[in-house]
Coordinates of C-alpha atoms in Angstrom, one line a residue:
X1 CA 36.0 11.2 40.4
X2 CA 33.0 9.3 40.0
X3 CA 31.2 8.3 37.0
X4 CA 27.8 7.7 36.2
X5 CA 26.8 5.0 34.3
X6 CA 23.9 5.8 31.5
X7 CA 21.6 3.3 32.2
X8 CA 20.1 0.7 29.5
X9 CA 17.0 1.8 27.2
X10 CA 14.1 0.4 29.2
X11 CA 12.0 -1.7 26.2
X12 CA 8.7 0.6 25.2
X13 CA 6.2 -0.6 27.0
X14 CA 3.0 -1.9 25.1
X15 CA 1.0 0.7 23.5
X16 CA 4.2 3.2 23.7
X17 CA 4.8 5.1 20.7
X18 CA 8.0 3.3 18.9
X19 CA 10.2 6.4 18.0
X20 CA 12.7 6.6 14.5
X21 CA 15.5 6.6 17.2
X22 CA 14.3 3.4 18.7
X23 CA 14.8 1.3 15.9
X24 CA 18.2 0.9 13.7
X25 CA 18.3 -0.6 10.4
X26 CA 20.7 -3.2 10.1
X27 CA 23.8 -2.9 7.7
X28 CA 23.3 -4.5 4.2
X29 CA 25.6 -7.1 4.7
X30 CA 24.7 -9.3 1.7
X31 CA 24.1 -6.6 -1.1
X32 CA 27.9 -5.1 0.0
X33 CA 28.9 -8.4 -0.8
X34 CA 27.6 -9.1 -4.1
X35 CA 28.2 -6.4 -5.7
X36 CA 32.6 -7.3 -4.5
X37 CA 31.9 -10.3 -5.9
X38 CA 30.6 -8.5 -9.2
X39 CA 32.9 -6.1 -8.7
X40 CA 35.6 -8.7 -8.6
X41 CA 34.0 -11.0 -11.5
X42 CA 33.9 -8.0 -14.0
X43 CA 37.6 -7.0 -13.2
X44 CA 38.5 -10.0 -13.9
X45 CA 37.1 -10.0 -17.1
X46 CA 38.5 -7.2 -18.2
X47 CA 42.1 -8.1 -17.4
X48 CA 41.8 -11.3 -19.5
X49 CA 40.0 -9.4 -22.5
X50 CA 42.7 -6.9 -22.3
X51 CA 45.7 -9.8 -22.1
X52 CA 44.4 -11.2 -24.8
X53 CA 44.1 -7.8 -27.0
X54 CA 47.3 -6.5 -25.7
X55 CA 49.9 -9.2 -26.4
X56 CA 49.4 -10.0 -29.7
X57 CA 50.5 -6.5 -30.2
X58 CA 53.2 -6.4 -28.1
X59 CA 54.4 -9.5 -29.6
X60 CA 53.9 -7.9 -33.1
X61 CA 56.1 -5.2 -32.0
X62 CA 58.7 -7.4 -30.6
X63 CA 58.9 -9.5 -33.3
X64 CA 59.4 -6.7 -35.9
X65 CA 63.3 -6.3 -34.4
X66 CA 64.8 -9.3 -34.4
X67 CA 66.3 -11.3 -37.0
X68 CA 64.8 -14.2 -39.1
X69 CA 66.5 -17.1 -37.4
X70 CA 65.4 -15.5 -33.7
X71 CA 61.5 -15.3 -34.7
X72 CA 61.5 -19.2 -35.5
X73 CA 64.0 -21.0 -32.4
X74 CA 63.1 -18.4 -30.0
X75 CA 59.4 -16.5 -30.6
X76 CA 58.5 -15.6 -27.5
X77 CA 61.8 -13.8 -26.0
X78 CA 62.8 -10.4 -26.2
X79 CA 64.9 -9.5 -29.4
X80 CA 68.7 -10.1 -28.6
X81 CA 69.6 -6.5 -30.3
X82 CA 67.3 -4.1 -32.3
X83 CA 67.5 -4.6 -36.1
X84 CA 66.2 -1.7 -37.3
X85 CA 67.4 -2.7 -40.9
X86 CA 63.8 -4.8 -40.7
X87 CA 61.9 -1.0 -41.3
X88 CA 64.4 0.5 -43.6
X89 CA 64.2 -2.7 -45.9
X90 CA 60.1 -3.1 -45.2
X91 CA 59.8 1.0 -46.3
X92 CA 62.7 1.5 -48.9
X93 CA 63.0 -2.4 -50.6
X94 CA 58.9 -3.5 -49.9
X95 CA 57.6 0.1 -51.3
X96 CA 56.1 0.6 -48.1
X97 CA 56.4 4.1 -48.3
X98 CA 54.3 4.4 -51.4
X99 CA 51.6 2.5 -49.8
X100 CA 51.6 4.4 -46.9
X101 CA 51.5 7.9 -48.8
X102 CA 48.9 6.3 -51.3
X103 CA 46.8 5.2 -48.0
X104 CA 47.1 8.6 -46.6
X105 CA 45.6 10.4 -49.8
X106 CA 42.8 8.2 -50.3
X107 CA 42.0 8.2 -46.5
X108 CA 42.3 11.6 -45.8
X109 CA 40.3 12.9 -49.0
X110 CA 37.4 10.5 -48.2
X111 CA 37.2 11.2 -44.3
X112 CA 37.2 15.2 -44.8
X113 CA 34.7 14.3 -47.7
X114 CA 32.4 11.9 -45.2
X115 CA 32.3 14.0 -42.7
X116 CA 31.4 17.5 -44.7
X117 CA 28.3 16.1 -46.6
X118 CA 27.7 13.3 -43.9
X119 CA 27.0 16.1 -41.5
X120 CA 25.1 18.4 -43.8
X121 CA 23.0 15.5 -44.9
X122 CA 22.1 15.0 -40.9
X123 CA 21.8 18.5 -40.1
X124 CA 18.7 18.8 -42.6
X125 CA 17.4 15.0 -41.4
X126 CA 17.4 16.3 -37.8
X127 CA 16.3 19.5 -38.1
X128 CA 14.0 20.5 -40.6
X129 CA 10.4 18.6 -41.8
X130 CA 9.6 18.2 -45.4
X131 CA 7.7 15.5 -47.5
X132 CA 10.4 12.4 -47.6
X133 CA 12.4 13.5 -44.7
X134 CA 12.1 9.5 -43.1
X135 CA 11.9 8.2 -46.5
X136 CA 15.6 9.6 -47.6
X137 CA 16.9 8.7 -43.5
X138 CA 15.8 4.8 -43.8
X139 CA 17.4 4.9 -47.3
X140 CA 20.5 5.5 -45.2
X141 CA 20.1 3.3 -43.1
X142 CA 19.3 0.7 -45.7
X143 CA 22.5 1.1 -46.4
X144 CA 24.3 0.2 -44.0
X145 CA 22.6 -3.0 -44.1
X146 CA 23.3 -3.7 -47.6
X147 CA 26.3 -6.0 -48.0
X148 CA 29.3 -4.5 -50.2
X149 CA 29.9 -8.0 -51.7
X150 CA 26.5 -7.8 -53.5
X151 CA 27.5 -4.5 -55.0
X152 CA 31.3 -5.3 -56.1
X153 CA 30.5 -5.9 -59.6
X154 CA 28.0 -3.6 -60.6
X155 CA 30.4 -0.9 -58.8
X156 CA 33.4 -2.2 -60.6
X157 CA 31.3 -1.4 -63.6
X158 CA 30.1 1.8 -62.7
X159 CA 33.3 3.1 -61.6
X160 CA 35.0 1.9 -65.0
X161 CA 32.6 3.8 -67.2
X162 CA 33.7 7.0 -65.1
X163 CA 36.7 6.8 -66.4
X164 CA 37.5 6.5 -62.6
X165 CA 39.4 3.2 -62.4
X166 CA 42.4 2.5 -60.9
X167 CA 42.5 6.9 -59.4
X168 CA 43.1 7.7 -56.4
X169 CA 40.2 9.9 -56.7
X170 CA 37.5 7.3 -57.6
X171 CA 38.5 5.3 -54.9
X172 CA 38.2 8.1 -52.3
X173 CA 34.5 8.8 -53.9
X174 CA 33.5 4.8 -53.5
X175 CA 34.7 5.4 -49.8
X176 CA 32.9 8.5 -49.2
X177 CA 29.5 6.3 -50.5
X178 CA 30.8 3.7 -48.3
X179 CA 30.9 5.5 -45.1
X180 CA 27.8 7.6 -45.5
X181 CA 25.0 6.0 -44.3
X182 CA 26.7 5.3 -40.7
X183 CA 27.8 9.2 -40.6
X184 CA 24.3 10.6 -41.1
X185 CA 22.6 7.7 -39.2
X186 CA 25.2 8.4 -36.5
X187 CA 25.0 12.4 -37.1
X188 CA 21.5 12.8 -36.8
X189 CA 20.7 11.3 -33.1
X190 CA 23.5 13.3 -32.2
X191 CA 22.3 16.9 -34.1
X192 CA 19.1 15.8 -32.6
X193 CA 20.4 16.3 -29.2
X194 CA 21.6 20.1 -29.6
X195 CA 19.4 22.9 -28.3
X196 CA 17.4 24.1 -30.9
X197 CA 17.2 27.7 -28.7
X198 CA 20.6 28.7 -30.4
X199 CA 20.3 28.3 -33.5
X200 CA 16.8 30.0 -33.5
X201 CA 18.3 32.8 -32.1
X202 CA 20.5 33.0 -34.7
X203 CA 18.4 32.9 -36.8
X204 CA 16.6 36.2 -35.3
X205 CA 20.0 37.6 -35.7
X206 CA 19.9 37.1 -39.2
X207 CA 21.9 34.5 -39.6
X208 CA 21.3 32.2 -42.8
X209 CA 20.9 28.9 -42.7
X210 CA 24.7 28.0 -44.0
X211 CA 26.2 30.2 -41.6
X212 CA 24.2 28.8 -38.7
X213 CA 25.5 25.6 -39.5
X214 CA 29.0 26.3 -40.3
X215 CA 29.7 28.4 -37.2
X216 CA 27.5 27.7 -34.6
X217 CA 25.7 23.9 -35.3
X218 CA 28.7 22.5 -36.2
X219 CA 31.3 23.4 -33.8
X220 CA 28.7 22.2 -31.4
X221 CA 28.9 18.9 -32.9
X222 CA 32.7 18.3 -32.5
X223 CA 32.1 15.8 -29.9
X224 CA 29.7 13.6 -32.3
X225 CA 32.2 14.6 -35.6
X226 CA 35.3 12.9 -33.8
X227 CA 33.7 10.2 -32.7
X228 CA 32.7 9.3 -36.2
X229 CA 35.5 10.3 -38.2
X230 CA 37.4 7.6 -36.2
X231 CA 35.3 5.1 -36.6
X232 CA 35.0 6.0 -40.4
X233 CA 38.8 6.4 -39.8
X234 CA 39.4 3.0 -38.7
X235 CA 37.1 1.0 -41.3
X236 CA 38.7 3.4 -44.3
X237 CA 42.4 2.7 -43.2
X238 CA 42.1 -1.4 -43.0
X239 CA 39.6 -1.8 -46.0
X240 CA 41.0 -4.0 -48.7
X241 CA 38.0 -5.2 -50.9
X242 CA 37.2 -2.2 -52.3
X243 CA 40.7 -1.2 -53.2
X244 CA 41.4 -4.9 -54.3
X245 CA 38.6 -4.6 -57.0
X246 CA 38.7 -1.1 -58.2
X247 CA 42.7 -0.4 -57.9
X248 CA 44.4 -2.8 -59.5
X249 CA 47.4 -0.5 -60.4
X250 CA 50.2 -1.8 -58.7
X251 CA 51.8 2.1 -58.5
X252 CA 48.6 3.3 -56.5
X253 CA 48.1 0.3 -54.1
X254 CA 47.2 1.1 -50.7
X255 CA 48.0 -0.4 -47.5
X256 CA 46.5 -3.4 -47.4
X257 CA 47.1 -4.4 -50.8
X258 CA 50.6 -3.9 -50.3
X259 CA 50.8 -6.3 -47.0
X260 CA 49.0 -9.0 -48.8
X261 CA 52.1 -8.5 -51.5
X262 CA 54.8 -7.9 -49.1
X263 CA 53.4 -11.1 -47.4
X264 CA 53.2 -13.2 -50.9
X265 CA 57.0 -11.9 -51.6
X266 CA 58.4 -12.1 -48.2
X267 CA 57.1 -15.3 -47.4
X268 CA 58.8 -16.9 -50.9
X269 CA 62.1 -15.1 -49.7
X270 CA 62.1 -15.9 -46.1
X271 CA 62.2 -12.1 -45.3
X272 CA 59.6 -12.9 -41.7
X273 CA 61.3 -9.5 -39.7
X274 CA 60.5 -7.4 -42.8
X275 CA 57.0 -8.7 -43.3
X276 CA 56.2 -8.3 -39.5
X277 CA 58.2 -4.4 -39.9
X278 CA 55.4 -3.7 -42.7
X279 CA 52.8 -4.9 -40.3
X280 CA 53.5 -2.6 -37.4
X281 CA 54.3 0.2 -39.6
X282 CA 50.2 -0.4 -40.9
X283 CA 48.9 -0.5 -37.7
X284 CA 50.6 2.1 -35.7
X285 CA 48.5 5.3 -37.2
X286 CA 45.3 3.5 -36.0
X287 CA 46.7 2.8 -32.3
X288 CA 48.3 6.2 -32.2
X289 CA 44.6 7.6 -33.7
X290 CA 42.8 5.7 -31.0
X291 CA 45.3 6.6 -28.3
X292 CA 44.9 10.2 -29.0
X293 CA 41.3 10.1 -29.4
X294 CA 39.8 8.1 -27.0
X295 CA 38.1 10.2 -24.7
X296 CA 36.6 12.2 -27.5
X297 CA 35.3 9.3 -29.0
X298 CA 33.4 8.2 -25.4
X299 CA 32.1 11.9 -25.0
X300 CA 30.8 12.1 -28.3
X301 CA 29.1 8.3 -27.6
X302 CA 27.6 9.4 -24.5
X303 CA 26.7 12.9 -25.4
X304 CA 24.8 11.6 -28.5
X305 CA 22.9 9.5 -26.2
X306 CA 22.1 11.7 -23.6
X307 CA 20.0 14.9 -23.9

């Protein structure tokens, strides 16, 4: 059986109308390669950034179960057996528990108080116009520019004629005033965002203005709300100026406080596994809050920027 052979595309002749199929674009061999090589570049990056984030953790960890003589001739292998005695004698003997429970209190009081007015005070910024509206949001914002270490003294002041020195409460109220200004600066972008059709139809509905926020603008918000409360979260749960200035009660110290004592005391005593114990025991609730939360937190960045 015979074949015929399609013969070649005779070239157009001059004048001849060029057709689409007539020409072929060429591949684009040089963009496909630098974007590997960016590709490859920014990888890179990453892998070194997270080496260099990831194994002083590890090492943390790893140094938190072995013994005192092992963390000095050997600090970089793996623990020869798992003293746990190191977090028994860091929480029982260091009063680690106390610190932790005291941390827990003050943080979990002033991020449920942050984020209820911080996200009332955004609602009304965002939504509704009235004489002073920008004036009382750059006031916020002024604040987050203001540096704490200016306001230290005159605060220790205020707070002492409160009668709310060296309380748990009083120092949940400084954080709250602390962490404002980024909530409703962060809030109100994000409430901005939101349809405005729902809540005008509840409104129609007769629905007040509380209950509109409560049960339909604020669940909406969850995205935005997590996303704050863990950054608020994070800067409330390793903040040790404040506490070091207006809690000087050594029976309501907080976390930090009580590292920077368990380090003084340890350190005098030779106790390195317990002091490295207390560390890890500090730090876990962030990682494990960050773990858990991470892809809320980059929704609620990327839904606040994007309409």
């Amino acid at each position: 059986m015979k074949t015929t052979e399609t013969p070649a595309p005779l070239p157009a002749e001059s004048g001849a109308p060029i057709t689409k199929t007539d020409v072929r674009p060429a591949p684009p061999v040089k963009e496909k390669k630098e974007g590997t090589v960016l590709n490859v570049f920014s990888h890179g990056v990453l892998v070194i950034w997270a080496f260099m984030v990831v194994m002083p953790l590890l090492w943390a960890v790893m140094t938190s179960f072995k013994d005192d003589r092992s963390i000095f001739s050997s600090p970089w292998s793996l623990p020869d057996s798992l003293h746990f005695d190191n977090w028994s004698r860091a929480w029982t003997q260091a009063n680690m528990s106390d610190y932790f429970l005291n941390t827990v209190l003050v943080v979990g009081g002033s991020l449920i108080g942050t984020l209820v007015l911080g996200s009332m005070a955004a609602y009304v910024l965002a939504r509704f116009d009235f004489p002073g509206n920008r004036f009382i949001y750059f006031l916020f914002i002024g604040g987050m520019s203001f540096p704490i270490m200016l306001a230290l003294v005159p605060l220790f002041y205020v707070v002492n004629n409160m009668g709310l020195l060296n309380t748990i409460h009083g120092l949940i109220l400084v954080y709250i005033a602390y962490s404002l200004p980024f909530t409703v600066f962060f809030l109100t972008a994000f409430f901005r965002t939101l349809p405005t059709s729902i809540a005008e139809a509840a409104f129609v509905d007769g629905a007040s203005h509380s209950r509109t926020f409560f049960q339909i603008m604020l669940p909406m918000a969850k995205p935005g709300l997590i996303s704050v409360g863990i950054f608020n979260f994070l800067g409330q749960w390793n903040q040790y100026m404040l506490p070091t200035v207006l809690n000087t009660d050594p029976d309501k110290r907080v976390l930090t406080q009580g590292l920077v004592q368990l380090a003084v005391s340890q350190g005098y005593k030779g106790d390195w596994s317990g002091l490295f114990a207390g560390l890890v025991m500090a730090m876990l609730p962030v990682l494990a809050a960050y773990i858990v939360f991470q892809r809320q937190v980059v929704q609620g960045l990327t839904a606040g920027a994007l309409k």
